[in-house]
């Protein structure tokens, strides 16, 4: 079995350890005897329909998002949209996630059109939302990660969030939601990277990719002891951060 991973804007949109998501996908495949090839898809590179089994798109600053939004106008964006409709899994983090919605409106400059895969939109806010996050996800259980964004993402009615924040800000710091799901597409603000600490999410993407190839069955479990340690550590840090925030609040002048 072979899988081909298309890594969107690998060189330009890759922050706070996002690359670790690709490593986690490849390694979890390797441990199960699945060869995963990674193809970087930068600005100007064509996206050939049917060629990729899974996509990853990381976060980046506004400047890189402008280049990506421009690159996805026309045939390339159409192809990515059609692939997601076909059920090809994609994980998009932060800046990438924002561009899977209808638009991202930055502080300065014109609104960036998104692909509209998610019924969601993002508006840059005044305050950056930074810190460790703990999320309760109906589909994936407890998820942990690290967020750093000023964009506030709002989900349209009926749009499924990835989960609900227990600690942290998530989509917008207002409605308690974090991330988004549509078919096998997952958008999230969780960096960290997110997949090594939440291997159930990685396995969802791999299983979805394999199923699309006609594979039936369950992925054999892996020894995830280290992932569990990293996950627990992230939860502990998020709790410490929350306690410190409360202490600061009570010490306000
Ligand atoms: N420019 C976006 C924001 O701050 C994305 C940042 C990111 O990807 N970390 O909202």
XYZ file of N, CA and C and ligand atoms in Angstrom:
769
model
N 0.838 -1.198 0.000
C 0.000 0.000 0.000
C 0.877 1.254 0.000
N 0.516 2.206 -0.831
C 1.257 3.472 -0.895
C 0.267 4.629 -0.788
N 0.686 5.681 -0.117
C -0.137 6.885 -0.058
C 0.710 8.077 -0.500
N 0.058 8.996 -1.197
C 0.775 10.215 -1.590
C 0.159 11.416 -0.856
N 1.002 12.103 -0.097
C 0.540 13.259 0.685
C 0.933 14.538 -0.050
N -0.026 15.388 -0.329
C 0.241 16.694 -0.932
C 0.364 17.729 0.186
N 1.555 18.302 0.312
C 1.814 19.271 1.392
C 1.732 20.671 0.796
N 0.610 21.328 1.034
C 0.358 22.642 0.429
C 1.219 23.727 1.071
N 1.877 24.489 0.253
C 2.681 25.638 0.676
C 3.658 25.290 1.809
N 4.317 24.152 1.614
C 5.229 23.609 2.634
C 6.325 24.603 3.010
N 6.833 25.323 2.020
C 7.961 26.228 2.278
C 7.525 27.533 2.927
N 6.304 27.970 2.653
C 5.896 29.303 3.085
C 4.919 29.281 4.262
N 4.123 28.217 4.360
C 3.151 28.170 5.447
C 3.453 26.950 6.311
N 4.263 27.193 7.342
C 4.776 26.091 8.147
C 5.346 26.712 9.412
N 4.513 26.887 10.432
C 5.004 27.530 11.661
C 4.594 26.741 12.905
N 5.275 27.042 14.013
C 5.012 26.398 15.309
C 4.950 24.875 15.184
N 5.895 24.333 14.430
C 6.011 22.879 14.378
C 5.037 22.186 13.438
N 4.362 22.918 12.556
C 3.373 22.284 11.661
C 3.964 21.117 10.868
N 5.249 21.235 10.521
C 5.923 20.173 9.761
C 5.807 18.811 10.466
N 5.759 18.864 11.789
C 5.640 17.630 12.573
C 4.391 16.837 12.222
N 3.377 17.503 11.688
C 2.163 16.779 11.288
C 2.447 15.842 10.121
N 3.245 16.325 9.188
C 3.586 15.504 8.021
C 4.458 14.326 8.484
N 5.408 14.616 9.378
C 6.267 13.542 9.895
C 5.428 12.487 10.610
N 4.450 12.942 11.386
C 3.603 11.991 12.125
C 2.803 11.117 11.163
N 2.267 11.718 10.118
C 1.483 10.942 9.141
C 2.371 9.879 8.480
N 3.553 10.301 8.049
C 4.463 9.377 7.354
C 4.884 8.250 8.301
N 5.215 8.621 9.532
C 5.715 7.624 10.490
C 4.616 6.627 10.888
N 3.407 7.121 11.073
C 2.326 6.204 11.461
C 1.991 5.259 10.306
N 2.163 5.731 9.080
C 1.999 4.844 7.918
C 3.124 3.817 7.897
N 4.350 4.293 8.051
C 5.530 3.409 7.967
C 5.419 2.259 8.976
N 5.002 2.584 10.185
C 4.915 1.557 11.232
C 3.864 0.497 10.908
N 3.005 0.809 9.923
C 1.986 -0.168 9.525
C 2.273 -0.747 8.153
N 3.480 -0.514 7.687
C 3.870 -1.085 6.401
C 3.294 -0.346 5.197
N 2.872 0.908 5.405
C 2.343 1.718 4.292
C 3.409 2.748 3.918
N 3.791 2.772 2.658
C 4.794 3.748 2.220
C 4.091 5.056 1.895
N 4.498 6.132 2.547
C 3.883 7.443 2.275
C 4.917 8.357 1.626
N 4.544 8.868 0.466
C 5.408 9.795 -0.258
C 4.860 11.213 -0.036
N 5.745 12.151 0.211
C 5.308 13.530 0.445
C 5.707 14.396 -0.749
N 4.731 15.098 -1.307
C 5.002 15.992 -2.436
C 4.657 17.416 -2.009
N 5.636 18.300 -2.093
C 5.388 19.699 -1.713
C 4.725 20.433 -2.876
N 3.637 21.136 -2.557
C 2.900 21.872 -3.586
C 2.977 23.364 -3.276
N 3.911 24.043 -3.889
C 4.093 25.469 -3.639
C 3.310 26.330 -4.615
N 3.507 27.638 -4.492
C 2.864 28.583 -5.402
C 3.289 28.263 -6.835
N 2.316 28.130 -7.713
C 2.610 27.864 -9.122
C 2.633 26.381 -9.478
N 2.735 25.502 -8.481
C 2.736 24.061 -8.782
C 1.312 23.596 -9.063
N 1.117 22.800 -10.096
C -0.250 22.349 -10.392
C -0.736 21.285 -9.397
N -2.042 21.237 -9.222
C -2.639 20.212 -8.356
C -3.458 19.286 -9.259
N -2.872 18.156 -9.534
C -3.481 17.227 -10.487
C -4.550 16.391 -9.780
N -5.807 16.456 -10.223
C -6.860 15.684 -9.549
C -6.547 14.184 -9.559
N -6.868 13.522 -8.462
C -6.675 12.081 -8.368
C -5.271 11.654 -7.996
N -4.337 12.599 -7.932
C -2.937 12.244 -7.684
C -2.608 12.121 -6.189
N -3.378 12.816 -5.343
C -3.043 12.852 -3.910
C -4.109 12.143 -3.078
N -3.629 11.450 -2.039
C -4.538 10.711 -1.157
C -4.887 11.503 0.084
N -4.094 12.508 0.384
C -4.262 13.253 1.628
C -3.549 14.603 1.460
N -4.117 15.649 2.035
C -3.461 16.964 1.971
C -3.187 17.490 3.369
N -2.081 18.221 3.480
C -1.820 18.978 4.703
C -1.481 20.409 4.321
N -2.000 21.352 5.107
C -1.759 22.782 4.871
C -1.565 23.460 6.229
N -0.386 24.032 6.442
C -0.060 24.624 7.741
C -0.410 26.096 7.849
N 0.079 26.702 8.912
C -0.215 28.111 9.191
C 0.842 29.031 8.612
N 0.524 30.301 8.542
C 1.484 31.272 8.030
C 0.989 32.681 8.283
N 1.865 33.607 8.054
C 1.487 35.006 8.273
C 0.663 35.522 7.095
N 0.096 36.719 7.288
C -0.810 37.278 6.282
C -0.171 37.331 4.890
N 1.127 37.697 4.844
C 1.787 37.849 3.546
C 1.770 36.528 2.754
N 2.024 35.463 3.471
C 2.037 34.139 2.814
C 0.618 33.727 2.446
N -0.330 34.146 3.267
C -1.727 33.811 2.960
C -2.189 34.522 1.683
N -1.692 35.743 1.480
C -2.072 36.488 0.268
C -1.598 35.725 -0.964
N -0.334 35.255 -0.909
C 0.227 34.512 -2.046
C -0.553 33.222 -2.294
N -0.914 32.523 -1.206
C -1.642 31.256 -1.353
C -3.050 31.509 -1.903
N -3.723 32.534 -1.375
C -5.090 32.833 -1.837
C -5.069 33.156 -3.327
N -4.058 33.889 -3.737
C -3.923 34.243 -5.146
C -3.689 32.990 -5.995
N -2.805 32.126 -5.479
C -2.453 30.892 -6.195
C -3.655 29.952 -6.374
N -4.594 30.022 -5.417
C -5.732 29.094 -5.453
C -6.922 29.615 -6.247
N -6.771 30.819 -6.778
C -7.835 31.311 -7.660
C -7.791 30.488 -8.930
N -8.920 30.112 -9.439
C -8.926 29.384 -10.708
C -8.794 27.884 -10.533
N -8.119 27.260 -11.498
C -8.138 25.797 -11.632
C -7.603 25.067 -10.402
N -6.553 25.595 -9.791
C -5.953 24.880 -8.660
C -6.923 24.804 -7.474
N -7.563 25.933 -7.178
C -8.544 25.960 -6.097
C -9.737 25.062 -6.403
N -10.179 25.092 -7.666
C -11.297 24.236 -8.102
C -10.948 22.770 -7.873
N -9.711 22.415 -8.231
C -9.265 21.021 -8.096
C -9.257 20.613 -6.626
N -8.755 21.480 -5.764
C -8.702 21.140 -4.334
C -10.113 20.985 -3.770
N -10.999 21.882 -4.170
C -12.394 21.813 -3.716
C -13.025 20.490 -4.160
N -12.781 20.123 -5.412
C -13.364 18.877 -5.940
C -12.789 17.658 -5.213
N -11.518 17.710 -4.873
C -10.905 16.589 -4.162
C -11.519 16.416 -2.774
N -11.759 17.516 -2.099
C -12.389 17.428 -0.775
C -13.807 16.868 -0.912
N -14.537 17.298 -1.934
C -15.886 16.767 -2.187
C -15.841 15.266 -2.424
N -14.785 14.806 -3.098
C -14.617 13.388 -3.397
C -14.308 12.590 -2.130
N -13.948 13.308 -1.060
C -13.667 12.636 0.208
C -12.195 12.562 0.558
N -11.357 13.206 -0.220
C -9.928 13.201 0.100
C -9.734 13.968 1.413
N -9.053 13.355 2.385
C -8.869 14.052 3.657
C -7.858 15.185 3.565
N -8.117 16.235 4.311
C -7.173 17.351 4.416
C -7.176 17.845 5.849
N -5.990 18.136 6.348
C -5.848 18.828 7.621
C -5.281 20.199 7.328
N -5.984 21.248 7.742
C -5.526 22.614 7.527
C -5.449 23.319 8.877
N -4.291 23.922 9.145
C -4.050 24.540 10.446
C -3.987 26.058 10.296
N -4.683 26.751 11.134
C -4.581 28.211 11.304
C -4.690 28.984 9.983
N -3.584 29.492 9.447
C -3.658 30.273 8.211
C -4.251 29.479 7.060
N -3.941 28.196 6.989
C -4.517 27.316 5.959
C -6.006 27.102 6.207
N -6.346 26.857 7.460
C -7.751 26.684 7.861
C -8.576 27.903 7.448
N -8.028 29.092 7.737
C -8.767 30.314 7.426
C -9.119 30.400 5.937
N -8.200 29.908 5.099
C -8.438 30.014 3.647
C -9.308 28.875 3.095
N -9.703 27.946 3.947
C -10.690 26.944 3.513
C -12.110 27.462 3.739
N -12.241 28.584 4.431
C -13.553 29.215 4.624
C -13.866 30.129 3.446
N -14.893 30.970 3.625
C -15.304 31.854 2.520
C -14.292 32.980 2.279
N -13.779 33.558 3.365
C -12.802 34.646 3.207
C -12.034 34.870 4.504
N -10.893 35.535 4.369
C -10.150 36.017 5.528
C -9.953 37.514 5.344
N -10.438 38.291 6.285
C -10.291 39.749 6.202
C -9.161 40.184 7.138
N -7.994 40.535 6.578
C -6.866 40.927 7.431
C -7.047 42.331 8.006
N -6.104 42.730 8.868
C -6.138 44.088 9.448
C -6.101 45.137 8.345
N -5.083 44.993 7.482
C -4.914 45.954 6.385
C -5.067 45.209 5.073
N -5.448 45.944 4.089
C -5.511 45.344 2.753
C -6.831 44.667 2.494
N -6.984 44.239 1.270
C -8.276 43.675 0.858
C -8.542 42.292 1.443
N -9.804 41.941 1.424
C -10.257 40.635 1.891
C -9.668 39.544 0.998
N -9.201 38.452 1.598
C -8.670 37.344 0.798
C -9.769 36.322 0.571
N -10.012 35.964 -0.681
C -11.044 34.946 -0.913
C -10.542 33.578 -0.472
N -11.422 32.803 0.170
C -11.082 31.424 0.535
C -11.763 30.475 -0.425
N -11.611 29.173 -0.170
C -12.185 28.181 -1.082
C -13.656 27.893 -0.786
N -14.137 28.329 0.369
C -15.542 28.100 0.702
C -15.869 26.635 0.927
N -14.847 25.850 1.249
C -15.085 24.434 1.567
C -15.813 24.351 2.911
N -15.390 25.181 3.839
C -16.105 25.290 5.112
C -17.042 26.494 5.025
N -18.250 26.342 5.568
C -19.144 27.487 5.685
C -18.680 28.264 6.919
N -17.619 29.050 6.725
C -16.974 29.772 7.822
C -16.269 30.981 7.235
N -15.999 31.984 8.070
C -15.284 33.173 7.599
C -14.442 33.698 8.755
N -13.404 34.456 8.415
C -12.449 34.900 9.435
C -12.171 36.388 9.293
N -12.175 37.055 10.426
C -11.921 38.500 10.462
C -10.789 38.738 11.463
N -9.767 39.515 11.071
C -8.660 39.793 11.988
C -9.166 40.618 13.162
N -8.748 40.236 14.374
C -9.168 40.955 15.578
C -8.027 41.812 16.119
N -8.304 42.548 17.184
C -7.300 43.436 17.782
C -6.304 42.648 18.623
N -6.796 41.633 19.300
C -6.014 40.913 20.297
C -5.562 39.573 19.717
N -4.303 39.219 19.952
C -3.859 37.893 19.514
C -4.283 36.863 20.551
N -4.681 35.734 20.079
C -5.081 34.659 20.983
C -3.958 33.635 20.993
N -3.250 33.594 22.128
C -2.029 32.784 22.207
C -2.110 31.863 23.420
N -1.683 30.629 23.255
C -1.554 29.751 24.418
C -1.911 28.310 24.136
N -1.820 27.521 25.200
C -2.157 26.100 25.093
C -3.671 25.933 25.106
N -4.128 24.957 24.381
C -5.569 24.758 24.215
C -5.924 23.301 24.530
N -7.054 23.133 25.222
C -7.616 21.788 25.407
C -9.035 21.819 24.847
N -9.311 20.870 23.982
C -10.590 20.842 23.260
C -11.303 19.518 23.525
N -12.616 19.595 23.717
C -13.425 18.370 23.759
C -14.062 18.197 22.397
N -13.683 17.138 21.716
C -14.203 16.907 20.367
C -15.151 15.713 20.393
N -16.401 15.915 19.939
C -17.339 14.791 19.937
C -16.792 13.588 19.154
N -16.085 13.852 18.068
C -15.604 12.754 17.224
C -14.256 12.203 17.683
N -13.410 13.040 18.255
C -12.024 12.625 18.508
C -11.619 12.663 19.981
N -12.531 12.985 20.862
C -12.198 13.029 22.286
C -11.397 14.266 22.625
N -10.526 14.129 23.621
C -9.752 15.298 24.068
C -8.613 15.588 23.097
N -8.552 16.835 22.633
C -7.472 17.260 21.736
C -6.684 18.375 22.416
N -5.373 18.385 22.172
C -4.539 19.450 22.738
C -3.710 20.090 21.637
N -3.330 21.347 21.868
C -2.486 22.039 20.902
C -2.131 23.417 21.405
N -1.505 24.179 20.524
C -1.055 25.527 20.861
C -1.589 26.481 19.805
N -2.212 27.564 20.242
C -2.781 28.509 19.266
C -2.034 29.843 19.309
N -1.982 30.507 18.174
C -1.410 31.859 18.082
C -1.984 32.517 16.832
N -3.063 33.262 17.022
C -3.734 33.883 15.871
C -4.475 35.120 16.305
N -4.653 36.035 15.364
C -5.517 37.177 15.662
C -6.837 37.036 14.901
N -6.835 36.190 13.881
C -8.062 35.961 13.124
C -9.118 35.293 13.990
N -10.352 35.768 13.837
C -11.494 35.147 14.525
C -12.348 34.471 13.480
N -12.547 33.202 13.655
C -13.308 32.426 12.673
C -14.709 32.166 13.207
N -15.689 32.416 12.363
C -17.087 32.181 12.731
C -17.669 31.122 11.807
N -18.411 30.193 12.387
C -18.995 29.100 11.609
C -20.430 29.424 11.243
N -20.806 29.111 10.015
C -22.191 29.296 9.591
C -23.099 28.320 10.315
N -24.422 28.586 10.288
C -25.357 27.690 10.979
C -25.269 26.280 10.397
N -25.273 25.309 11.257
C -25.216 23.923 10.789
C -23.814 23.434 10.493
N -22.825 24.301 10.599
C -21.445 23.879 10.356
C -20.906 23.192 11.599
N -20.213 22.081 11.384
C -19.760 21.278 12.518
C -18.383 21.725 12.996
N -18.283 22.148 14.255
C -16.945 22.459 14.762
C -16.171 21.158 15.016
N -14.859 21.270 15.073
C -14.055 20.101 15.444
C -14.322 19.755 16.903
N -14.530 20.786 17.713
C -14.824 20.554 19.121
C -15.119 21.848 19.843
N -15.061 21.768 21.174
C -15.396 22.911 22.028
C -14.255 23.131 23.007
N -13.834 24.376 23.160
C -12.660 24.636 24.001
C -12.972 24.495 25.487
N -12.120 23.752 26.162
C -12.200 23.691 27.626
C -11.231 24.735 28.182
N -10.052 24.822 27.562
C -9.063 25.849 27.917
C -8.584 26.463 26.604
N -8.507 27.792 26.569
C -8.018 28.462 25.356
C -9.132 29.215 24.650
N -8.834 29.684 23.442
C -9.780 30.544 22.719
C -10.495 29.845 21.566
N -9.751 29.038 20.801
C -10.379 28.335 19.675
C -10.698 29.266 18.527
N -11.841 29.057 17.902
C -12.176 29.784 16.675
C -12.190 31.303 16.844
N -12.773 31.790 17.927
C -12.941 33.246 18.036
C -12.915 33.770 19.468
N -12.768 32.900 20.454
C -12.736 33.358 21.843
C -14.096 33.786 22.365
N -15.142 33.540 21.588
C -16.484 34.001 22.006
C -17.487 32.855 22.150
N -17.551 32.010 21.130
C -18.645 31.026 21.139
C -18.231 29.626 21.598
N -16.983 29.475 22.013
C -16.536 28.189 22.574
C -16.187 27.125 21.546
N -16.358 27.426 20.266
C -16.052 26.401 19.269
C -14.577 26.433 18.888
N -14.095 25.304 18.413
C -12.732 25.236 17.865
C -12.773 24.388 16.596
N -12.175 24.935 15.542
C -12.005 24.178 14.314
C -13.301 23.919 13.577
N -13.198 23.093 12.550
C -14.334 22.855 11.670
C -14.159 21.498 10.996
N -15.274 20.875 10.633
C -15.228 19.602 9.898
C -16.199 19.646 8.738
N -15.790 19.085 7.633
C -16.691 18.887 6.497
C -16.160 17.692 5.721
N -16.994 16.695 5.483
C -16.546 15.451 4.871
C -15.276 14.983 5.594
N -14.163 14.767 4.878
C -12.942 14.348 5.586
C -11.955 15.500 5.742
N -12.480 16.722 5.665
C -11.633 17.906 5.859
C -11.710 18.357 7.316
N -10.559 18.663 7.868
C -10.496 19.172 9.239
C -9.714 20.473 9.230
N -10.311 21.515 9.772
C -9.625 22.784 9.974
C -9.474 23.003 11.455
N -8.349 23.561 11.883
C -8.123 23.774 13.309
C -7.122 24.891 13.538
N -7.186 25.514 14.720
C -6.151 26.484 15.108
C -5.010 25.806 15.857
N -5.084 24.516 16.057
C -4.088 23.842 16.894
C -2.780 23.585 16.150
N -1.737 24.282 16.609
C -0.379 23.976 16.174
C 0.209 23.046 17.235
N 1.496 22.915 17.198
C 2.099 22.220 18.342
C 3.261 21.286 18.045
N 3.256 20.475 17.026
C 2.209 20.172 16.053
C 1.078 19.319 16.661
N -0.046 19.337 15.998
C -1.251 18.733 16.581
C -1.270 17.198 16.465
N -0.772 16.645 15.357
C -0.972 15.198 15.153
C -0.154 14.300 16.095
N 1.122 14.612 16.371
C 1.862 13.707 17.268
C 1.238 13.615 18.656
N 0.582 14.681 19.100
C -0.018 14.668 20.450
C -1.446 14.150 20.433
N -2.017 14.040 19.242
C -3.405 13.580 19.103
C -3.451 12.539 17.982
N -2.862 11.366 18.237
C -2.693 10.398 17.144
C -4.010 9.898 16.552
N -5.105 10.013 17.327
C -6.405 9.577 16.800
C -6.809 10.419 15.582
N -6.370 11.675 15.589
C -6.669 12.570 14.471
C -5.847 12.153 13.236
N -4.598 11.808 13.479
C -3.729 11.349 12.384
C -4.302 10.075 11.765
N -4.748 9.163 12.626
C -5.263 7.885 12.114
C -6.583 8.067 11.368
N -7.375 9.045 11.774
C -8.605 9.341 11.031
C -8.261 9.728 9.592
N -7.242 10.575 9.438
C -6.860 11.050 8.102
C -6.305 9.902 7.264
N -5.444 9.090 7.877
C -4.839 7.957 7.148
C -5.918 6.953 6.741
N -6.825 6.631 7.681
C -7.880 5.651 7.379
C -8.792 6.173 6.259
N -9.101 7.472 6.305
C -9.963 8.052 5.262
C -9.277 7.968 3.897
N -7.977 8.212 3.879
C -7.220 8.139 2.627
C -7.220 6.703 2.087
N -7.027 5.741 2.979
C -6.987 4.333 2.552
C -8.359 3.870 2.058
N -9.411 4.306 2.747
C -10.763 3.900 2.369
C -11.108 4.367 0.963
N -10.618 5.539 0.637
C -10.872 6.097 -0.688
C -10.222 5.252 -1.777
N -9.205 4.506 -1.373
C -8.524 3.586 -2.288
C -9.176 2.201 -2.295
N -10.311 2.097 -1.573
C -11.044 0.841 -1.574
C -10.665 -0.106 -0.447
N -9.785 0.341 0.424
C -9.373 -0.497 1.560
C -10.493 -0.547 2.580
N -10.717 -1.717 3.152
C -11.731 -1.850 4.194
C -11.069 -2.436 5.417
N -11.453 -1.977 6.567
C -10.895 -2.555 7.791
C -10.501 -1.496 8.782
N -9.795 -1.932 9.795
C -9.376 -1.039 10.871
C -7.864 -0.935 10.846
N -7.346 0.244 11.140
C -5.895 0.389 11.235
C -5.419 -0.362 12.478
N -4.371 -1.162 12.358
C -3.866 -1.819 13.571
C -3.352 -0.769 14.559
N -3.650 -0.947 15.846
C -3.199 0.050 16.831
C -1.678 0.086 16.931
N -1.140 1.235 17.319
C 0.305 1.384 17.497
C 0.581 1.637 18.977
N 1.825 1.471 19.356
C 2.211 1.803 20.722
C 2.282 3.338 20.820
N 1.307 3.932 21.488
C 1.225 5.390 21.548
C 1.575 5.941 22.925
N 2.470 5.232 23.609
C 2.818 5.650 24.964
C 3.434 7.054 24.977
N 4.357 7.295 24.028
C 5.015 8.615 23.993
C 4.020 9.716 23.651
N 3.117 9.419 22.727
C 2.089 10.395 22.352
C 1.230 10.732 23.566
N 0.930 9.704 24.374
C 0.098 9.919 25.563
C 0.822 10.804 26.567
N 2.135 10.622 26.703
C 2.924 11.455 27.623
C 2.911 12.911 27.138
N 3.130 13.104 25.833
C 3.145 14.459 25.262
C 1.774 15.124 25.416
N 0.734 14.336 25.210
C -0.639 14.843 25.343
C -0.896 15.301 26.784
N -0.553 14.425 27.738
C -0.792 14.744 29.155
C 0.000 15.987 29.565
N 1.210 16.107 29.052
C 2.051 17.277 29.361
C 1.397 18.564 28.831
N 0.827 18.486 27.636
C 0.160 19.659 27.046
C -1.066 20.053 27.880
N -1.796 19.059 28.382
C -2.967 19.357 29.232
C -2.492 20.037 30.518
N -1.409 19.511 31.109
C -0.884 20.079 32.358
C -0.456 21.533 32.141
N 0.195 21.806 31.018
C 0.637 23.178 30.726
C -0.551 24.112 30.541
N -1.566 23.616 29.873
C -2.760 24.441 29.653
C -3.416 24.773 30.988
N -3.456 23.780 31.892
C -4.061 24.024 33.219
C -3.236 25.042 34.001
N -1.904 24.919 33.957
C -1.027 25.879 34.651
C -1.263 27.283 34.122
N -1.360 27.368 32.807
C -1.571 28.664 32.160
C -2.903 29.271 32.613
N -3.922 28.441 32.711
C -5.239 28.922 33.130
C -5.209 29.417 34.575
N -4.509 28.659 35.441
C -4.398 29.068 36.848
C -3.673 30.404 36.961
N -2.589 30.561 36.176
C -1.816 31.808 36.211
C -2.673 32.976 35.738
N -3.499 32.732 34.726
C -4.394 33.789 34.215
C -5.375 34.228 35.294
N -5.903 33.245 36.027
C -6.862 33.584 37.091
C -6.192 34.395 38.176
N -4.955 33.999 38.551
C -4.241 34.749 39.595
C -4.027 36.179 39.151
N -3.653 36.351 37.879
C -3.428 37.712 37.357
C -4.715 38.532 37.417
N -5.813 37.884 37.124
C -7.105 38.584 37.107
C -7.431 39.114 38.502
N -7.176 38.301 39.527
C -7.519 38.728 40.890
C -6.552 39.785 41.409
N -5.349 39.835 40.809
C -4.358 40.834 41.259
C -4.489 42.144 40.493
N -5.484 42.235 39.615
C -5.667 43.461 38.827
C -5.799 44.671 39.753
N -5.285 45.848 39.350
C -5.475 47.041 40.184
C -6.952 47.446 40.219
N -2.621 35.448 9.940
C -3.427 34.568 10.657
C -3.840 35.053 12.032
O -3.061 35.575 12.829
C -2.800 33.196 10.707
C -1.732 33.033 11.725
C -1.220 31.636 11.808
O -1.343 30.857 10.876
N -0.573 31.318 12.924
O -4.979 34.927 12.327
